[in-house]
mmCIF file of C-alpha atoms in Angstrom:
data_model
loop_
_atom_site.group_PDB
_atom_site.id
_atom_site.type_symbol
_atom_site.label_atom_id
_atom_site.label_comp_id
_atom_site.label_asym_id
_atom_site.label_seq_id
_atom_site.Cartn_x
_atom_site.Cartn_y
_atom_site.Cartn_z
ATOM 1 C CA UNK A 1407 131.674 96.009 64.053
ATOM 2 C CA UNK A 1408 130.777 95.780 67.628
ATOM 3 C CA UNK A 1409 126.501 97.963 68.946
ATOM 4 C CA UNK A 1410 127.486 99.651 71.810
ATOM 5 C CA UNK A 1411 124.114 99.271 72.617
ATOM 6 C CA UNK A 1412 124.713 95.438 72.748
ATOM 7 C CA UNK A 1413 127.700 96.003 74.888
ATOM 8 C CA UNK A 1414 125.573 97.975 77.153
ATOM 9 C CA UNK A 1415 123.057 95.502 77.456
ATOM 10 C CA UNK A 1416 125.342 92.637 78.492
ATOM 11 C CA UNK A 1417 127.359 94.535 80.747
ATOM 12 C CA UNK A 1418 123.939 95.517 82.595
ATOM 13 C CA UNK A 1419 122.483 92.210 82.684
ATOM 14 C CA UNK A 1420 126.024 91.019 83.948
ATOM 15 C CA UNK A 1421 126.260 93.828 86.361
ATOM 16 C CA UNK A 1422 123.311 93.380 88.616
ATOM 17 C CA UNK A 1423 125.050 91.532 91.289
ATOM 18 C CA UNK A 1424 125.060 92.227 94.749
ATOM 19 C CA UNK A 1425 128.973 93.316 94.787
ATOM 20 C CA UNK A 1426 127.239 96.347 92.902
ATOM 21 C CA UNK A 1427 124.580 97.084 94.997
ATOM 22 C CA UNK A 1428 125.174 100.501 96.197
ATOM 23 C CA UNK A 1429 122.185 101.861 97.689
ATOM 24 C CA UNK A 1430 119.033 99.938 99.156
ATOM 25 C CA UNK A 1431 115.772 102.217 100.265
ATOM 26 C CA UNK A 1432 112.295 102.236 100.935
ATOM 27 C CA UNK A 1433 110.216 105.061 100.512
ATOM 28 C CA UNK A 1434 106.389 104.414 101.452
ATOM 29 C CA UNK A 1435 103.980 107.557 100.097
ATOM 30 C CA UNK A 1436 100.811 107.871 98.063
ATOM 31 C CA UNK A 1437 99.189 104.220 99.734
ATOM 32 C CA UNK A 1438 101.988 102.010 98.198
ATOM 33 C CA UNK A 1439 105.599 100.669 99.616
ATOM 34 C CA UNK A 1440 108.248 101.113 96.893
ATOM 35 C CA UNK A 1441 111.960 99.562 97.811
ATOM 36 C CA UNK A 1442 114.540 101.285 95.385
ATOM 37 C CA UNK A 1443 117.905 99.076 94.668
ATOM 38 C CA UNK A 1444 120.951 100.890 92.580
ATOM 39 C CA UNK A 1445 123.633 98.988 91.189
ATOM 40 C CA UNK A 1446 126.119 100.734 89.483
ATOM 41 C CA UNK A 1447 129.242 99.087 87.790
ATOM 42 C CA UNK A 1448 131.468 100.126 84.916
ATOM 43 C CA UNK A 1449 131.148 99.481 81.112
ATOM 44 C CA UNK A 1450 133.483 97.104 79.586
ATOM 45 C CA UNK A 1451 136.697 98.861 77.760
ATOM 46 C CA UNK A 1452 135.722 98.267 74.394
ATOM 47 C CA UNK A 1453 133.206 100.839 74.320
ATOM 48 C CA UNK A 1454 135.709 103.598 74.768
ATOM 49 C CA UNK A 1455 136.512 103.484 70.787
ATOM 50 C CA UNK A 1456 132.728 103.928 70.017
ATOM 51 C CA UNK A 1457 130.238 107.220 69.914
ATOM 52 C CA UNK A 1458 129.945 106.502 74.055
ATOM 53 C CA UNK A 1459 133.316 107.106 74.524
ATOM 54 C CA UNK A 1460 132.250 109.204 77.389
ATOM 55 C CA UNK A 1461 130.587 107.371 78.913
ATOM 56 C CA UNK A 1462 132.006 105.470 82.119
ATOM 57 C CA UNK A 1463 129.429 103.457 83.919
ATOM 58 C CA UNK A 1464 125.648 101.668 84.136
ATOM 59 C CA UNK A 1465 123.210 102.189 86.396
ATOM 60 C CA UNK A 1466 120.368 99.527 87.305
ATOM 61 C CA UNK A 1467 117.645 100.684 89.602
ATOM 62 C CA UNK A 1468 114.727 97.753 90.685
ATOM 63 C CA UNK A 1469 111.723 99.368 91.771
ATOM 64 C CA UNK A 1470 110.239 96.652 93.623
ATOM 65 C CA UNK A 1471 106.143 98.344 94.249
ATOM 66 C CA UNK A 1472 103.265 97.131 96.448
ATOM 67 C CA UNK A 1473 100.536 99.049 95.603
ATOM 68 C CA UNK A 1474 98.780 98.436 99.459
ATOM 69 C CA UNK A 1475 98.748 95.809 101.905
ATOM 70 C CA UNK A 1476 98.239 92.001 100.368
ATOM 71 C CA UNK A 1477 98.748 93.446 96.929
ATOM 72 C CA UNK A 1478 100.832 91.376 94.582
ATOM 73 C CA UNK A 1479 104.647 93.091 94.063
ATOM 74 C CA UNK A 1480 105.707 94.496 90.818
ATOM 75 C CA UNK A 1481 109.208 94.651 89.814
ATOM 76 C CA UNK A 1482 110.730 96.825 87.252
ATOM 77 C CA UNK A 1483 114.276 97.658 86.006
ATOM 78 C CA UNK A 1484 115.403 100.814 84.527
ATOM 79 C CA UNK A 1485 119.202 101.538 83.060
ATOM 80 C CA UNK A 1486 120.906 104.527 82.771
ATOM 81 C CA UNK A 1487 124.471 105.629 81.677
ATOM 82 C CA UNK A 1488 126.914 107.791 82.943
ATOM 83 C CA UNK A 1489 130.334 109.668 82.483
ATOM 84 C CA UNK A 1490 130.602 109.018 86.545
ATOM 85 C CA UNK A 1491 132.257 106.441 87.992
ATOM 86 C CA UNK A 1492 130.712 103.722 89.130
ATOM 87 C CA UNK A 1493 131.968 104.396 92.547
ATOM 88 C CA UNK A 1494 130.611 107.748 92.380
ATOM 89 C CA UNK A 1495 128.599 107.518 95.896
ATOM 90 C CA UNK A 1496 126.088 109.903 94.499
ATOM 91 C CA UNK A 1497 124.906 108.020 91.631
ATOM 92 C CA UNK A 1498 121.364 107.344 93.217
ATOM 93 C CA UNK A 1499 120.950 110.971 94.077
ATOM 94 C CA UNK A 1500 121.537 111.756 90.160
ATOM 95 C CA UNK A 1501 119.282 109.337 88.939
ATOM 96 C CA UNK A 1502 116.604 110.856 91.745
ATOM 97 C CA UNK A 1503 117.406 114.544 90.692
ATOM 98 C CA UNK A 1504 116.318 113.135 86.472
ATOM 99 C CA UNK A 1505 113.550 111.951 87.792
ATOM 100 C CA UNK A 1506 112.112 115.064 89.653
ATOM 101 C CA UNK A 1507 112.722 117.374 86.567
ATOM 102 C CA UNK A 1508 110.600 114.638 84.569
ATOM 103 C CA UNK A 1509 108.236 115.069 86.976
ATOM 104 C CA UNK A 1510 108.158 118.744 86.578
ATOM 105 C CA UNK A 1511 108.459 118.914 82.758
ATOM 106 C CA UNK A 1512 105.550 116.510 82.758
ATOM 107 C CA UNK A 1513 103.637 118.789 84.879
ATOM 108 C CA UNK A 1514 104.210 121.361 82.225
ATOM 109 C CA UNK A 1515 103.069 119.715 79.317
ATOM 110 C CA UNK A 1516 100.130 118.175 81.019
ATOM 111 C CA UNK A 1517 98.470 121.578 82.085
ATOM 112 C CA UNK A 1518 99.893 123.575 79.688
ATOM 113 C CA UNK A 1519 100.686 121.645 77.036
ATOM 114 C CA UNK A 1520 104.195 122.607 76.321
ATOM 115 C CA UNK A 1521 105.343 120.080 74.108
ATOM 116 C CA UNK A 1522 102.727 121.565 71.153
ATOM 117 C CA UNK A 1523 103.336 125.094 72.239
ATOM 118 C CA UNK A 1524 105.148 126.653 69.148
ATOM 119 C CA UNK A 1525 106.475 130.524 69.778
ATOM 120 C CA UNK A 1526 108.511 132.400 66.708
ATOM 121 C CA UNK A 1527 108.541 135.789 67.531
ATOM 122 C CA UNK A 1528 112.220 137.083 68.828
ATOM 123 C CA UNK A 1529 111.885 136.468 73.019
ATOM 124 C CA UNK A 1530 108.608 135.143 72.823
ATOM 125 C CA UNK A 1531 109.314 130.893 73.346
ATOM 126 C CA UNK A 1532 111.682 132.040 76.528
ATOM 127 C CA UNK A 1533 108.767 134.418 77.747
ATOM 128 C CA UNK A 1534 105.720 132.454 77.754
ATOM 129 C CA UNK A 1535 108.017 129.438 79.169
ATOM 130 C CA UNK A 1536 109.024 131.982 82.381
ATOM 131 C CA UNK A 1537 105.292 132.768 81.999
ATOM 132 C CA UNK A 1538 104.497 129.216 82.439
ATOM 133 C CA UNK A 1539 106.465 128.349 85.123
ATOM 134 C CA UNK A 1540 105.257 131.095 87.844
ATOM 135 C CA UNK A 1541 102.310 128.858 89.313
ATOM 136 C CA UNK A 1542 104.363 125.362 89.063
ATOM 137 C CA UNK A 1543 107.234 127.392 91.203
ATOM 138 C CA UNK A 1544 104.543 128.321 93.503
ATOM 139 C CA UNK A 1545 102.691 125.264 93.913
ATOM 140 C CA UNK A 1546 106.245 122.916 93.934
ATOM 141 C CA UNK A 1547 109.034 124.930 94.920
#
């Protein structure tokens, strides 16, 4: 029996090639330099038998980070995978657009801890979490 998992993980350590490089940018912001590179490139047939039959493509993003000038560079690699295509131009955007809802949702459990926050009463969960949300959607619209 084949891991899709396994599958996944050769096709993305095959697929980081510069063919797939679809998007290459810099963004330079709280005192470092961080160059983002996306290669996206599309998972090997036999997977579409498996429980990620769905699922169409991988994603690679490098985050190559220098934390301020003459600092050493990091380099990082993180995978996602995706029912788009792999020509999908968009694919960086998506993988942008997960990250800033992170953000956010680490925002809320950080000041107000909302992982541990248990409600039971009827509306009470969807309340306090509107509640909750007021001053983040005022400070980070």
């Amino acid at each position: 029996m084949i891991k899709p998992q396994k599958v996944v993980a050769y096709a993305a350590k095959d697929g980081i090639r510069l063919d797939n490089l679809m998007s290459d940018g810099f963004d330079e912001g709280h005192g470092r330099l961080v160059r983002r590179r996306y290669f996206a490139f599309p998972l090997p047939e036999e997977l579409h038998n498996h429980a990620l039959s769905g699922i169409k493509s991988c994603i690679a993003v490098e985050r190559i980070v220098q934390e301020g000038k003459g600092e050493p560079k990091t380099s990082h690699f993180s995978y996602y995978i995706t029912n788009h295509p792999a020509s999908d131009p968009k694919l960086a955007d998506y993988v942008r657009q997960h990250w800033e809802i992170e953000s956010y949702h680490w925002l809320l459990d950080v000041y107000f801890n909302d992982d541990r926050d248990k409600k039971y009463e009827e509306n009470s969960a969807e309340n306090f979490a509107q509640i909750k949300r007021l001053p983040l959607n005022l400070v980070y619209p």
